[in-house]
CSV table of C-alpha atoms in Angstrom, one decimal:
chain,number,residue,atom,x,y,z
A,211,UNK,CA,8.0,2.1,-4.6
A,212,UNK,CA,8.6,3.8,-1.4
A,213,UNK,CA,17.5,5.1,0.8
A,214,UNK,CA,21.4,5.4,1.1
A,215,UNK,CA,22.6,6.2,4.8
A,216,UNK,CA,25.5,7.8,5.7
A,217,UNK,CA,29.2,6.1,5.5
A,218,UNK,CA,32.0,5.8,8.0
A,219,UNK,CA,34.0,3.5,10.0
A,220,UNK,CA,33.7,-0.2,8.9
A,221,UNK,CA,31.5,-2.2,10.8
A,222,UNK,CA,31.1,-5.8,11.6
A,223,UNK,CA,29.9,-8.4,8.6
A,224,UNK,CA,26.3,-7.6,8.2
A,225,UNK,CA,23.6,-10.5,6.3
A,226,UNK,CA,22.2,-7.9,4.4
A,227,UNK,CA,25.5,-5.4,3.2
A,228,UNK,CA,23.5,-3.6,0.7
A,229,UNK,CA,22.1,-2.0,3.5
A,230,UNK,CA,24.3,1.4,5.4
A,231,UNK,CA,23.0,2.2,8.7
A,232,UNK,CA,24.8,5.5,10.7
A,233,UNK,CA,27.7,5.0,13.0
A,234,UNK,CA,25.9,5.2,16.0
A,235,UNK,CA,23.1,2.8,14.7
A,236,UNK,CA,26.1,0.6,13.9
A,237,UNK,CA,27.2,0.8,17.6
A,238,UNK,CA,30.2,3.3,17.3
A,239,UNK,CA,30.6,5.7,19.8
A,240,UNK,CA,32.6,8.4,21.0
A,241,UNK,CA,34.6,9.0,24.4
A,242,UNK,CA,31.6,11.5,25.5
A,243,UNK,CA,28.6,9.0,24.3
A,244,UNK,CA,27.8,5.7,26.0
A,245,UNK,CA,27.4,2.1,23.3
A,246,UNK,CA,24.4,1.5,22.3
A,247,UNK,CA,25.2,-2.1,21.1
A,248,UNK,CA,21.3,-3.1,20.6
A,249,UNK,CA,20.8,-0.8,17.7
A,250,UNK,CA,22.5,-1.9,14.5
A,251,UNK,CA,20.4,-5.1,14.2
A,252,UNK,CA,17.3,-3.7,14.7
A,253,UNK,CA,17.3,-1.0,12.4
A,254,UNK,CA,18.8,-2.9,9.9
A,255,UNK,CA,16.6,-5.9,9.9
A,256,UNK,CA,13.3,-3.4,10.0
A,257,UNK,CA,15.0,-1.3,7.0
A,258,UNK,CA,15.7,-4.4,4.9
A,259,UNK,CA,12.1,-5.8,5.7
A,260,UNK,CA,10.3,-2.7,5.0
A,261,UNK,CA,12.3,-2.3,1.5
A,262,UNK,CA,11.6,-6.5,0.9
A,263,UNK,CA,7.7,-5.4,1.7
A,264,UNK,CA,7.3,-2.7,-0.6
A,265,UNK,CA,9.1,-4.9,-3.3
A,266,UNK,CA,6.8,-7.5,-3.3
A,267,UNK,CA,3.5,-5.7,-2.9
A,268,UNK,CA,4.8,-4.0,-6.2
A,269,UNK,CA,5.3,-7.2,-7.7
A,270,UNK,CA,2.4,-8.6,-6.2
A,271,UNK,CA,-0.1,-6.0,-7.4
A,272,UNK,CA,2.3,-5.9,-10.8
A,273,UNK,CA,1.1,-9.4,-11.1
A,274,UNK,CA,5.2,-10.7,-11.6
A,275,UNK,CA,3.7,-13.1,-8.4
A,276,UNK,CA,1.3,-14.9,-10.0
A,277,UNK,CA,-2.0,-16.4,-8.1
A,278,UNK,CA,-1.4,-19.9,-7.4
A,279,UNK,CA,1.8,-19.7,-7.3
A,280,UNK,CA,4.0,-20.9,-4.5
A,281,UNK,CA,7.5,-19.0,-4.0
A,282,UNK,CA,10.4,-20.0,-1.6
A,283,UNK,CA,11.8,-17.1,1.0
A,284,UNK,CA,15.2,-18.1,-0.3
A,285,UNK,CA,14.6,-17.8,-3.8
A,286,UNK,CA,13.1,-14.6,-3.5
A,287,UNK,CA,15.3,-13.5,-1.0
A,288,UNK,CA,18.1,-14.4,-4.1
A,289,UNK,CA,15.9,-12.1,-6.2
A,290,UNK,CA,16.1,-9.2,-4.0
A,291,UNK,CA,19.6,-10.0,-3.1
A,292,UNK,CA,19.4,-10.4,0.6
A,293,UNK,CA,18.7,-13.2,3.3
A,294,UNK,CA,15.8,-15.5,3.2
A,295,UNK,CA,14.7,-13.9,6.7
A,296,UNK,CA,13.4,-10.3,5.8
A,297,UNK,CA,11.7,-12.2,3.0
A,298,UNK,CA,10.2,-14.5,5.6
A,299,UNK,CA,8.9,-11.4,7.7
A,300,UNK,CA,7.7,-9.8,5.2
A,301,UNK,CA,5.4,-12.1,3.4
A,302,UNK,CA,4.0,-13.1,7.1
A,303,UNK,CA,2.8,-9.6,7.4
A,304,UNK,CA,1.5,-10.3,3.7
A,305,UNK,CA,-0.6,-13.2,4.8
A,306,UNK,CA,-2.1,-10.9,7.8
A,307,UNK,CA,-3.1,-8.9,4.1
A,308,UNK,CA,-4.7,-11.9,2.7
A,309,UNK,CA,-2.5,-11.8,-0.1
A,310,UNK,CA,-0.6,-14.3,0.5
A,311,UNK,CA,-1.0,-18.3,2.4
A,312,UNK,CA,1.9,-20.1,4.0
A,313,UNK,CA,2.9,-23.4,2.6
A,314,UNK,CA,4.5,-25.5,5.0
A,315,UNK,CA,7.7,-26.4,4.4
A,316,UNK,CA,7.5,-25.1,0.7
A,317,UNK,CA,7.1,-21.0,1.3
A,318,UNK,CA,4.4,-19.0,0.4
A,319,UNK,CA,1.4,-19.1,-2.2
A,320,UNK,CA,0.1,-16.1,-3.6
A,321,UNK,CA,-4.2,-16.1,-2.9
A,322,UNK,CA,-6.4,-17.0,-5.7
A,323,UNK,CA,-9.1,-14.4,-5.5
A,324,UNK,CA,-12.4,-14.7,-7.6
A,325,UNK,CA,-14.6,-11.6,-8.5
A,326,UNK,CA,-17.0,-12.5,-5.9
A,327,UNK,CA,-14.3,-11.5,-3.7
A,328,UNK,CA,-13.7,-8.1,-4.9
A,329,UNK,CA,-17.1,-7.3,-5.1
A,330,UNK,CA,-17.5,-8.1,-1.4
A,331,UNK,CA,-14.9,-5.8,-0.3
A,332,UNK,CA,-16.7,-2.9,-2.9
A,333,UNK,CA,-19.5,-3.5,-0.9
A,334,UNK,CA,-17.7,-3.5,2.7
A,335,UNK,CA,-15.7,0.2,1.9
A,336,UNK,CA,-18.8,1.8,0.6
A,337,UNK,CA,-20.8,0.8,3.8
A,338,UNK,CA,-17.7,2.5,5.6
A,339,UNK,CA,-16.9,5.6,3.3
A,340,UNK,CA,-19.7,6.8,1.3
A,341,UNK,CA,-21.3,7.9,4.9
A,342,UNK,CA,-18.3,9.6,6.1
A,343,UNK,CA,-17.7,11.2,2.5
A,344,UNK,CA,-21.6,12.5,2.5
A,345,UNK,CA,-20.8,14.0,6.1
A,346,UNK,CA,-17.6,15.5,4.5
A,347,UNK,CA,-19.3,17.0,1.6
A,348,UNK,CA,-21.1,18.9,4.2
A,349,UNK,CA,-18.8,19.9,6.5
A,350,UNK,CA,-15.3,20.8,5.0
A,351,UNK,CA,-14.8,23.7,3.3
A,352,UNK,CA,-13.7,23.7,-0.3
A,353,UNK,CA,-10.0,24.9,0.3
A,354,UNK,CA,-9.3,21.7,2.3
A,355,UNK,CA,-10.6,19.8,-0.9
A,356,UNK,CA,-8.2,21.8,-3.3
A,357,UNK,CA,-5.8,21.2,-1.2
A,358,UNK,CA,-6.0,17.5,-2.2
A,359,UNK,CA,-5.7,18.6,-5.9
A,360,UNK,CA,-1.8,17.2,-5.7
A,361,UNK,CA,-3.0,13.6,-4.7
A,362,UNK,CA,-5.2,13.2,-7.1
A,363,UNK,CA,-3.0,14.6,-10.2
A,364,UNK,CA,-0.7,11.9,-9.1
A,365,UNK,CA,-3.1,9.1,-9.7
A,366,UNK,CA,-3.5,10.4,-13.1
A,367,UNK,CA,-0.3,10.5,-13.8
A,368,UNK,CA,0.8,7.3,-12.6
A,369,UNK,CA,-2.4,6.4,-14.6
A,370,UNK,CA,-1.3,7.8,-17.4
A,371,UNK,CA,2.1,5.7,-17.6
A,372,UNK,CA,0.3,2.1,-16.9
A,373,UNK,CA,2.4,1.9,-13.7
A,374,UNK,CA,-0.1,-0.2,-11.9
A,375,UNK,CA,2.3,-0.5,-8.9
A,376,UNK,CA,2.5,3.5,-8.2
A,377,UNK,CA,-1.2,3.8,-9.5
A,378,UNK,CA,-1.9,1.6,-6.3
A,379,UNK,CA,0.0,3.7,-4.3
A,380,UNK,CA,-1.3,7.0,-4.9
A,381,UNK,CA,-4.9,5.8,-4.9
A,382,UNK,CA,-4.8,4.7,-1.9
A,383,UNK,CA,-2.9,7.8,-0.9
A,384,UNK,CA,-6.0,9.9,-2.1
A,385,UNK,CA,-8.1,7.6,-0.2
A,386,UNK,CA,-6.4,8.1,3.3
A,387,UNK,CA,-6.0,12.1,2.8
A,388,UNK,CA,-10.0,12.5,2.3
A,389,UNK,CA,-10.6,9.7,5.3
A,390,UNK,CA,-8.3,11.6,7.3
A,391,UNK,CA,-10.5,14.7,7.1
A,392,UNK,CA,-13.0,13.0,9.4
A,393,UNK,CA,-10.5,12.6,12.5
A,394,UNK,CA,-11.1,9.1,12.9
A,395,UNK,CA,-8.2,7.4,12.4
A,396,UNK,CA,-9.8,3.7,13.5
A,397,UNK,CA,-11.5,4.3,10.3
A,398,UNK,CA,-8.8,5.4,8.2
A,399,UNK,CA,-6.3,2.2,9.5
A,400,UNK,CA,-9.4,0.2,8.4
A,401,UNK,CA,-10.6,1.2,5.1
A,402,UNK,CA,-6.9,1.6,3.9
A,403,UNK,CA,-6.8,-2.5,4.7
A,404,UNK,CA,-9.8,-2.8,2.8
A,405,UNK,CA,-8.4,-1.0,-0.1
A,406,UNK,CA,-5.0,-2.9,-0.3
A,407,UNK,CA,-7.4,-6.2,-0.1
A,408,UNK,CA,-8.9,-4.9,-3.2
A,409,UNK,CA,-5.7,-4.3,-5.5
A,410,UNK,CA,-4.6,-7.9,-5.4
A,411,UNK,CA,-5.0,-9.4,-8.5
A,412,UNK,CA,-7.6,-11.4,-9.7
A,413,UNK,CA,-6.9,-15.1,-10.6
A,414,UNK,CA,-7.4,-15.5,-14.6
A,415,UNK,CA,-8.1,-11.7,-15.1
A,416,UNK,CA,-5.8,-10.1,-17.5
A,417,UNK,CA,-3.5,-7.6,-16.8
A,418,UNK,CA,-5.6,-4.1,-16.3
A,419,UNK,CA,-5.6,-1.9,-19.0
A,420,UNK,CA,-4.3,1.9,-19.2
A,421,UNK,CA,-7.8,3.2,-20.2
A,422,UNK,CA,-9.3,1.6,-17.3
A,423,UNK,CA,-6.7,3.5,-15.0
A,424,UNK,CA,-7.1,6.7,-16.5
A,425,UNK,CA,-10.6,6.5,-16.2
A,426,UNK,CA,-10.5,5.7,-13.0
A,427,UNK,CA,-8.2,8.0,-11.9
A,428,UNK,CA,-10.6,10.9,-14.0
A,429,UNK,CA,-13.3,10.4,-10.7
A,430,UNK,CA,-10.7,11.5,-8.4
A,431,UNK,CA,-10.7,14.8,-10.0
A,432,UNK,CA,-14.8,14.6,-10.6
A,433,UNK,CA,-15.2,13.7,-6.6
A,434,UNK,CA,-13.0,16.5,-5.6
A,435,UNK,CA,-15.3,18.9,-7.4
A,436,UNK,CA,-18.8,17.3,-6.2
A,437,UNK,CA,-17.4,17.7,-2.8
A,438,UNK,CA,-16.6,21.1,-3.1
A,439,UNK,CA,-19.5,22.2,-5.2
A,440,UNK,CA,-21.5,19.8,-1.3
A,441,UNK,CA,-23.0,18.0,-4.5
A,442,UNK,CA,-24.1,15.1,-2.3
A,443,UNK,CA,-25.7,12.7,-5.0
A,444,UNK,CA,-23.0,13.3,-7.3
A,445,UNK,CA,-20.6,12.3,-4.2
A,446,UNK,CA,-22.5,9.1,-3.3
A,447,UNK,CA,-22.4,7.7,-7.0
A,448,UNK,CA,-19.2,8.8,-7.6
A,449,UNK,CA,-17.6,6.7,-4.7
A,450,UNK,CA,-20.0,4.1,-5.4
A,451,UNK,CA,-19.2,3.6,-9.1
A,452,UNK,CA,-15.6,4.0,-8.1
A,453,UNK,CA,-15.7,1.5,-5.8
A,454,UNK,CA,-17.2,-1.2,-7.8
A,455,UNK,CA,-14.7,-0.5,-10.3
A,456,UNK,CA,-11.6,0.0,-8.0
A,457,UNK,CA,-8.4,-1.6,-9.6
């Protein structure tokens, strides 16, 4: 998923050292600039925590953290070869998610979800976005819709592999670009929430299969030409059906 920075003088001991930041981020300074001695850490720690975060979403939503499951911040902070803290960090903003419950004094257990579940949050984003896509359809001119062409070849593609993890990303990625269209972006922060809720796995399911990606990366495509062609029916099953089988 979604890094080198630049080298130069050495810098004090650092608890993640896999991670370069800039000189000045580091706190060096030349005669003509003054310190800025509050920097290194926080860039640092955000970098490393962002990179630990997209790391385990992939291995979340890879299902290599398994529902159920309870993992310690050190032991995965071993995994990913830094300090049980960014791990820490990052799995709290996980359980804002819902994908993952703290354990006390154990760590962190990845949520058992049941179908009911998922079908709930189906219901919930096509309450929010089949309206807005309808008012879309009528609205936007088709050369705003090609222009999302890209997105949706790289759902395919991703599709096309069985990467799961990158298939994830670019569908939401398609997602956001058409919500964005509507200049709302209170709607766009909330339905992409809603979409991540609806990639964690399911307890018990086996792992999704490439057929059922490609096909549902083939109704990106098929939306992008009912919304240019302002077929509204076609638009509001399409999302619909896409919804209800989201991966």
């Amino acid at each position: 998923m979604e890094q080198g920075r630049a080298s130069g003088a050495a810098a004090p001991s650092s608890p993640h050292p896999a991670v370069r930041v800039p000189e000045q981020a580091r706190g060096e300074h030349t005669h003509s600039e003054p310190p800025a001695p509050a920097a290194p850490r926080l860039v640092q720690r955000h970098s490393v925590r962002g990179q630990v975060l997209d790391a385990l979403r992939t291995a979340l939503v890879g299902g290599e953290l398994v529902p159920g499951e309870v993992y310690s911040a050190p032991a995965l902070g071993a995994r990913f070869g830094v300090s049980a803290t960014p791990v820490r960090e990052a799995m709290q903003q996980l359980a804002l998610e819902g994908a993952v419950e703290v354990v006390p004094n154990r760590g962190f257990r990845v949520t058992s979800r049941s179908p009911r579940e998922l079908a709930e949050l189906a219901e919930v984003r096509a309450l929010i976005e089949v309206p807005v896509m309808l008012r879309l359809a009528r609205t936007v001119p088709a050369a705003r819709w090609t222009e999302l062409r890209p997105l949706a070849e790289a759902t395919a593609t991703a599709a096309a592999r069985g990467d799961l993890a990158h298939y994830a990303e670019s569908d939401r990625a398609f997602h956001r670009a058409v919500l964005l269209l509507a200049g709302n972006e209170q709607l766009v922060t909330i339905a992409d929430d809603l979409h991540r809720r609806s990639q964690w796995p399911l307890t018990g399911r086996p792992p999704t299969r490439r057929a059922d990606l490609i096909a549902d990366a083939a109704e990106h495509g098929a939306l992008l030409d009912a919304l240019i062609a302002q077929d509204l029916p076609v638009v509001q099953s399409l999302v619909r059906e896409h919804f209800t089988s989201a991966k």
